Amino acid sequence: MAVSVDIDKVSKRFGEARAVDGVSLRIEPGELFFLLGPSGCGKTTLLRCVAGFYTPDGGTIRIGERDVTQLPPHVRDTGMVFQSYALWPHLTVSQNVAFGLEMRHVARGEVDRRVAEALELVRMTDRAKHKPNQLSGGQQQRVALARALVIRPQCLLLDEPLSNLDAKLRLEMRAEIRRICKEAGLTAIYVTHDQKEALSIADRLAVMHEGRLLQVGAPREVYLRPANRFVANFIGETNFLPAEVAEVGGGRVRMRTAIGILESAMPAAAVTQGSRVTLSIRPEVIRFDVPPAGAPNVLTGTVHDTVYLGEVAQHHVRIESREGGGDMQWKAFDLNPRILARDRVETARIWIAPEDVAVLTE
């Protein structure tokens, strides 16, 4: 049965460096939860605290009803999948998967049955007698998953499991990992710095920076409504624009910017008239089609330095400043592109729906 994982005010230091800084987090039973952030943000340290490889300096960790904060790894009932596959090269696939059960002195018949179930779950039954050096990277990662699953852990922990695979295999394994976790009914905590990986398969995710949680939420929520400038910049690409709030009301906020008045239907809770904010405008929300009559946020820009990728063109758009201080340079993604200003400059009218202008207060 899937269990929750409760992390309460967990801290971990290494010398003077605070790797995890008072993190509190609840992961629901059966949830595929991602810890996301740049290198050195504390995500792997937090995962290793849950696994028992590190003992927190403060706070508690509960897996289900048990306080596991001070327990060693082998009694926490977790399965770990590492960045390196860590397979025994002299053992077959079946023997690698069976290793954890044999260390637990499980009866031979039960070992054989559970190994067969685990290999079937990861679709590696036909490779049971192969050695690791006879397998592709993706197949080796499946074996590593099977080895973690065969002990029937309450919680599966994954530390950047796809980082050693090529781009195509990473795409294939994303969906496979989600399928495996859901079919096994596991609570899973997955560490990565790959935003696309997290956005594509997570139930929820947490963005970490300098040992702290900056935002926790569903992928769509975090992407469309980032809590601050760091999250907006880390999750995907965006254009930033300083602004001053001119008017608030009716679920809308109008703001003065260097390129004119812009309107947002996503105001932050702390927005008041006269406050200084930053607008986050994703490249894909900048529209090149004809705006509706009376639409706000209609601008004229010059399109240049296009990168054509077939289904999408990535433009740079220069928008003239009305208040001096230099023009704005924005990225804009045009799906099924009509404008291809690769070696020339073209003038274009662009517009942004108010629902796509995120207002950041920090």
Tab-separated table of C-alpha atoms in Angstrom, residues 128-338:
chain	number	residue	atom	x	y	z
A	128	ALA	CA	16.876	-12.360	-17.746
A	129	LYS	CA	19.980	-14.428	-18.592
A	130	HIS	CA	21.990	-11.580	-20.126
A	131	LYS	CA	24.912	-9.850	-18.433
A	132	PRO	CA	24.851	-6.034	-18.013
A	133	ASN	CA	27.477	-5.497	-20.739
A	134	GLN	CA	25.063	-7.095	-23.213
A	135	LEU	CA	22.412	-4.453	-22.528
A	136	SER	CA	21.825	-0.901	-23.758
A	137	GLY	CA	21.832	2.008	-21.324
A	138	GLY	CA	18.039	2.080	-21.233
A	139	GLN	CA	17.877	-1.647	-20.551
A	140	GLN	CA	20.414	-1.336	-17.728
A	141	GLN	CA	18.302	1.398	-16.170
A	142	ARG	CA	15.256	-0.892	-16.326
A	143	VAL	CA	17.242	-3.557	-14.487
A	144	ALA	CA	18.219	-1.012	-11.828
A	145	LEU	CA	14.520	-0.147	-11.447
A	146	ALA	CA	13.570	-3.807	-11.163
A	147	ARG	CA	16.212	-4.326	-8.472
A	148	ALA	CA	14.733	-1.463	-6.444
A	149	LEU	CA	11.144	-2.631	-6.985
A	150	VAL	CA	11.658	-6.320	-6.208
A	151	ILE	CA	12.074	-5.664	-2.464
A	152	ARG	CA	8.596	-4.057	-2.538
A	153	PRO	CA	9.585	-0.779	-0.926
A	154	GLN	CA	7.049	1.611	0.524
A	155	CYS	CA	8.855	4.473	-1.215
A	156	LEU	CA	10.996	4.581	-4.368
A	157	LEU	CA	13.832	7.137	-4.491
A	158	LEU	CA	15.374	8.087	-7.839
A	159	ASP	CA	18.544	10.198	-8.086
A	160	GLU	CA	18.810	11.593	-11.649
A	161	PRO	CA	18.236	8.106	-13.117
A	162	LEU	CA	18.197	9.221	-16.764
A	163	SER	CA	21.201	11.546	-16.829
A	164	ASN	CA	23.514	8.926	-18.390
A	165	LEU	CA	21.166	8.160	-21.293
A	166	ASP	CA	21.126	9.814	-24.697
A	167	ALA	CA	18.322	12.236	-25.563
A	168	LYS	CA	16.084	9.715	-27.353
A	169	LEU	CA	16.353	7.123	-24.589
A	170	ARG	CA	15.605	9.768	-21.951
A	171	LEU	CA	12.349	10.576	-23.718
A	172	GLU	CA	11.367	6.909	-23.894
A	173	MET	CA	12.273	6.210	-20.261
A	174	ARG	CA	10.319	9.181	-18.885
A	175	ALA	CA	7.003	7.584	-19.772
A	176	GLU	CA	8.245	4.155	-18.708
A	177	ILE	CA	9.231	5.341	-15.237
A	178	ARG	CA	5.832	6.924	-14.715
A	179	ARG	CA	4.067	3.774	-15.945
A	180	ILE	CA	6.167	1.543	-13.670
A	181	CYS	CA	5.598	3.713	-10.584
A	182	LYS	CA	1.857	3.917	-11.161
A	183	GLU	CA	1.442	0.208	-11.934
A	184	ALA	CA	3.444	-0.682	-8.825
A	185	GLY	CA	1.364	1.741	-6.727
A	186	LEU	CA	4.468	3.401	-5.293
A	187	THR	CA	5.140	6.723	-3.672
A	188	ALA	CA	8.203	8.003	-5.551
A	189	ILE	CA	10.600	10.917	-5.006
A	190	TYR	CA	12.601	11.803	-8.094
A	191	VAL	CA	15.579	14.197	-8.194
A	192	THR	CA	16.526	15.962	-11.432
A	193	HIS	CA	17.801	19.259	-12.818
A	194	ASP	CA	15.978	18.600	-16.125
A	195	GLN	CA	12.907	20.850	-16.263
A	196	LYS	CA	11.293	19.004	-19.191
A	197	GLU	CA	11.657	15.701	-17.363
A	198	ALA	CA	9.873	17.096	-14.322
A	199	LEU	CA	7.150	18.916	-16.246
A	200	SER	CA	6.346	15.885	-18.402
A	201	ILE	CA	5.814	13.177	-15.766
A	202	ALA	CA	5.533	14.661	-12.253
A	203	ASP	CA	2.282	14.740	-10.297
A	204	ARG	CA	3.781	17.623	-8.322
A	205	LEU	CA	7.211	19.187	-8.091
A	206	ALA	CA	9.259	21.381	-5.792
A	207	VAL	CA	11.794	23.925	-7.031
A	208	MET	CA	14.793	24.255	-4.698
A	209	HIS	CA	17.502	26.917	-4.493
A	210	GLU	CA	20.279	27.284	-1.913
A	211	GLY	CA	18.758	24.596	0.301
A	212	ARG	CA	15.271	26.102	0.435
A	213	LEU	CA	11.945	25.328	-1.231
A	214	LEU	CA	10.866	28.206	-3.451
A	215	GLN	CA	7.643	26.731	-4.830
A	216	VAL	CA	5.666	23.497	-4.659
A	217	GLY	CA	2.818	22.640	-7.010
A	218	ALA	CA	1.558	20.813	-10.070
A	219	PRO	CA	3.786	21.237	-13.162
A	220	ARG	CA	1.288	23.468	-14.990
A	221	GLU	CA	0.774	25.663	-11.914
A	222	VAL	CA	4.507	26.188	-11.352
A	223	TYR	CA	5.154	26.879	-15.038
A	224	LEU	CA	2.282	29.306	-15.592
A	225	ARG	CA	2.261	30.945	-12.158
A	226	PRO	CA	5.856	31.032	-10.894
A	227	ALA	CA	6.266	32.275	-7.338
A	228	ASN	CA	9.243	34.486	-8.083
A	229	ARG	CA	11.825	35.490	-10.660
A	230	PHE	CA	14.146	32.531	-9.965
A	231	VAL	CA	11.385	29.954	-10.545
A	232	ALA	CA	10.189	31.709	-13.709
A	233	ASN	CA	13.716	31.777	-15.105
A	234	PHE	CA	14.576	28.206	-14.091
A	235	ILE	CA	11.396	26.529	-15.356
A	236	GLY	CA	11.557	27.099	-19.103
A	237	GLU	CA	12.394	30.356	-20.851
A	238	THR	CA	10.837	33.735	-20.222
A	239	ASN	CA	11.133	37.466	-20.888
A	240	PHE	CA	11.300	39.828	-17.897
A	241	LEU	CA	9.992	43.384	-17.907
A	242	PRO	CA	10.080	45.844	-14.965
A	243	ALA	CA	6.746	47.534	-14.318
A	244	GLU	CA	4.842	49.791	-11.929
A	245	VAL	CA	1.247	48.999	-11.015
A	246	ALA	CA	-1.073	51.749	-12.306
A	247	GLU	CA	-4.496	50.279	-11.537
A	248	VAL	CA	-5.923	47.182	-9.827
A	249	GLY	CA	-9.522	45.994	-10.088
A	250	GLY	CA	-11.918	43.470	-11.541
A	251	GLY	CA	-9.355	40.682	-11.475
A	252	ARG	CA	-7.047	42.708	-13.725
A	253	VAL	CA	-3.977	44.842	-13.134
A	254	ARG	CA	-2.714	47.549	-15.509
A	255	MET	CA	0.978	48.407	-15.383
A	256	ARG	CA	3.252	51.093	-16.757
A	257	THR	CA	6.337	49.753	-18.508
A	258	ALA	CA	9.062	51.176	-20.741
A	259	ILE	CA	7.152	49.870	-23.779
A	260	GLY	CA	3.736	51.177	-22.732
A	261	ILE	CA	0.759	50.037	-20.644
A	262	LEU	CA	0.388	46.268	-20.248
A	263	GLU	CA	-2.463	44.397	-18.628
A	264	SER	CA	-2.459	41.117	-16.676
A	265	ALA	CA	-5.216	38.779	-15.534
A	266	MET	CA	-2.726	36.937	-13.257
A	267	PRO	CA	-2.006	39.502	-10.543
A	268	ALA	CA	0.053	38.448	-7.542
A	269	ALA	CA	-1.752	38.620	-4.185
A	270	ALA	CA	0.500	41.404	-2.869
A	271	VAL	CA	0.019	43.740	-5.844
A	272	THR	CA	-1.183	47.259	-4.946
A	273	GLN	CA	-1.301	50.508	-6.856
A	274	GLY	CA	2.167	52.059	-7.135
A	275	SER	CA	4.076	48.881	-6.290
A	276	ARG	CA	7.080	47.834	-8.362
A	277	VAL	CA	6.785	44.408	-9.981
A	278	THR	CA	8.392	42.282	-12.675
A	279	LEU	CA	6.410	40.814	-15.557
A	280	SER	CA	7.222	37.329	-16.853
A	281	ILE	CA	6.136	36.690	-20.440
A	282	ARG	CA	6.896	33.270	-21.896
A	283	PRO	CA	8.174	33.211	-25.514
A	284	GLU	CA	5.364	30.890	-26.648
A	285	VAL	CA	2.567	33.227	-25.479
A	286	ILE	CA	3.667	36.054	-27.779
A	287	ARG	CA	1.183	35.951	-30.656
A	288	PHE	CA	1.781	36.937	-34.278
A	289	ASP	CA	-1.814	36.501	-35.480
A	290	VAL	CA	-4.406	39.299	-35.650
A	291	PRO	CA	-5.465	40.354	-32.141
A	292	PRO	CA	-9.175	40.609	-31.221
A	293	ALA	CA	-10.732	44.048	-31.562
A	294	GLY	CA	-9.924	46.199	-28.536
A	295	ALA	CA	-7.394	43.695	-27.153
A	296	PRO	CA	-4.791	45.068	-24.707
A	297	ASN	CA	-1.068	44.327	-24.912
A	298	VAL	CA	-0.735	44.959	-28.663
A	299	LEU	CA	2.801	46.001	-29.630
A	300	THR	CA	4.859	46.619	-32.717
A	301	GLY	CA	8.317	45.115	-32.960
A	302	THR	CA	11.016	44.189	-35.413
A	303	VAL	CA	11.707	40.483	-35.869
A	304	HIS	CA	15.267	39.338	-36.530
A	305	ASP	CA	17.694	36.443	-35.960
A	306	THR	CA	15.137	33.718	-36.585
A	307	VAL	CA	16.024	30.087	-35.881
A	308	TYR	CA	13.725	27.876	-37.966
A	309	LEU	CA	12.998	24.438	-36.453
A	310	GLY	CA	10.197	23.247	-38.723
A	311	GLU	CA	7.151	23.222	-36.475
A	312	VAL	CA	8.317	26.335	-34.641
A	313	ALA	CA	10.468	29.397	-35.309
A	314	GLN	CA	12.411	31.049	-32.505
A	315	HIS	CA	12.544	34.795	-33.085
A	316	HIS	CA	14.251	37.696	-31.410
A	317	VAL	CA	11.866	40.657	-31.286
A	318	ARG	CA	13.068	44.196	-30.644
A	319	ILE	CA	10.428	46.468	-29.110
A	320	GLU	CA	11.180	50.170	-28.998
A	321	SER	CA	11.286	51.779	-25.580
A	322	ARG	CA	8.962	54.765	-25.151
A	323	GLU	CA	10.878	56.103	-22.175
A	324	GLY	CA	14.499	55.788	-23.300
A	325	GLY	CA	16.995	53.493	-21.664
A	326	GLY	CA	17.278	51.080	-24.574
A	327	ASP	CA	14.913	48.870	-26.538
A	328	MET	CA	13.533	45.572	-25.226
A	329	GLN	CA	14.872	42.351	-26.722
A	330	TRP	CA	12.434	39.473	-26.359
A	331	LYS	CA	12.392	35.850	-27.425
A	332	ALA	CA	9.215	34.735	-29.178
A	333	PHE	CA	8.258	31.235	-30.343
A	334	ASP	CA	5.990	31.091	-33.391
A	335	LEU	CA	4.198	27.752	-33.953
A	336	ASN	CA	3.685	26.887	-37.645
A	337	PRO	CA	5.650	30.057	-38.470
A	338	ARG	CA	4.781	32.538	-41.186
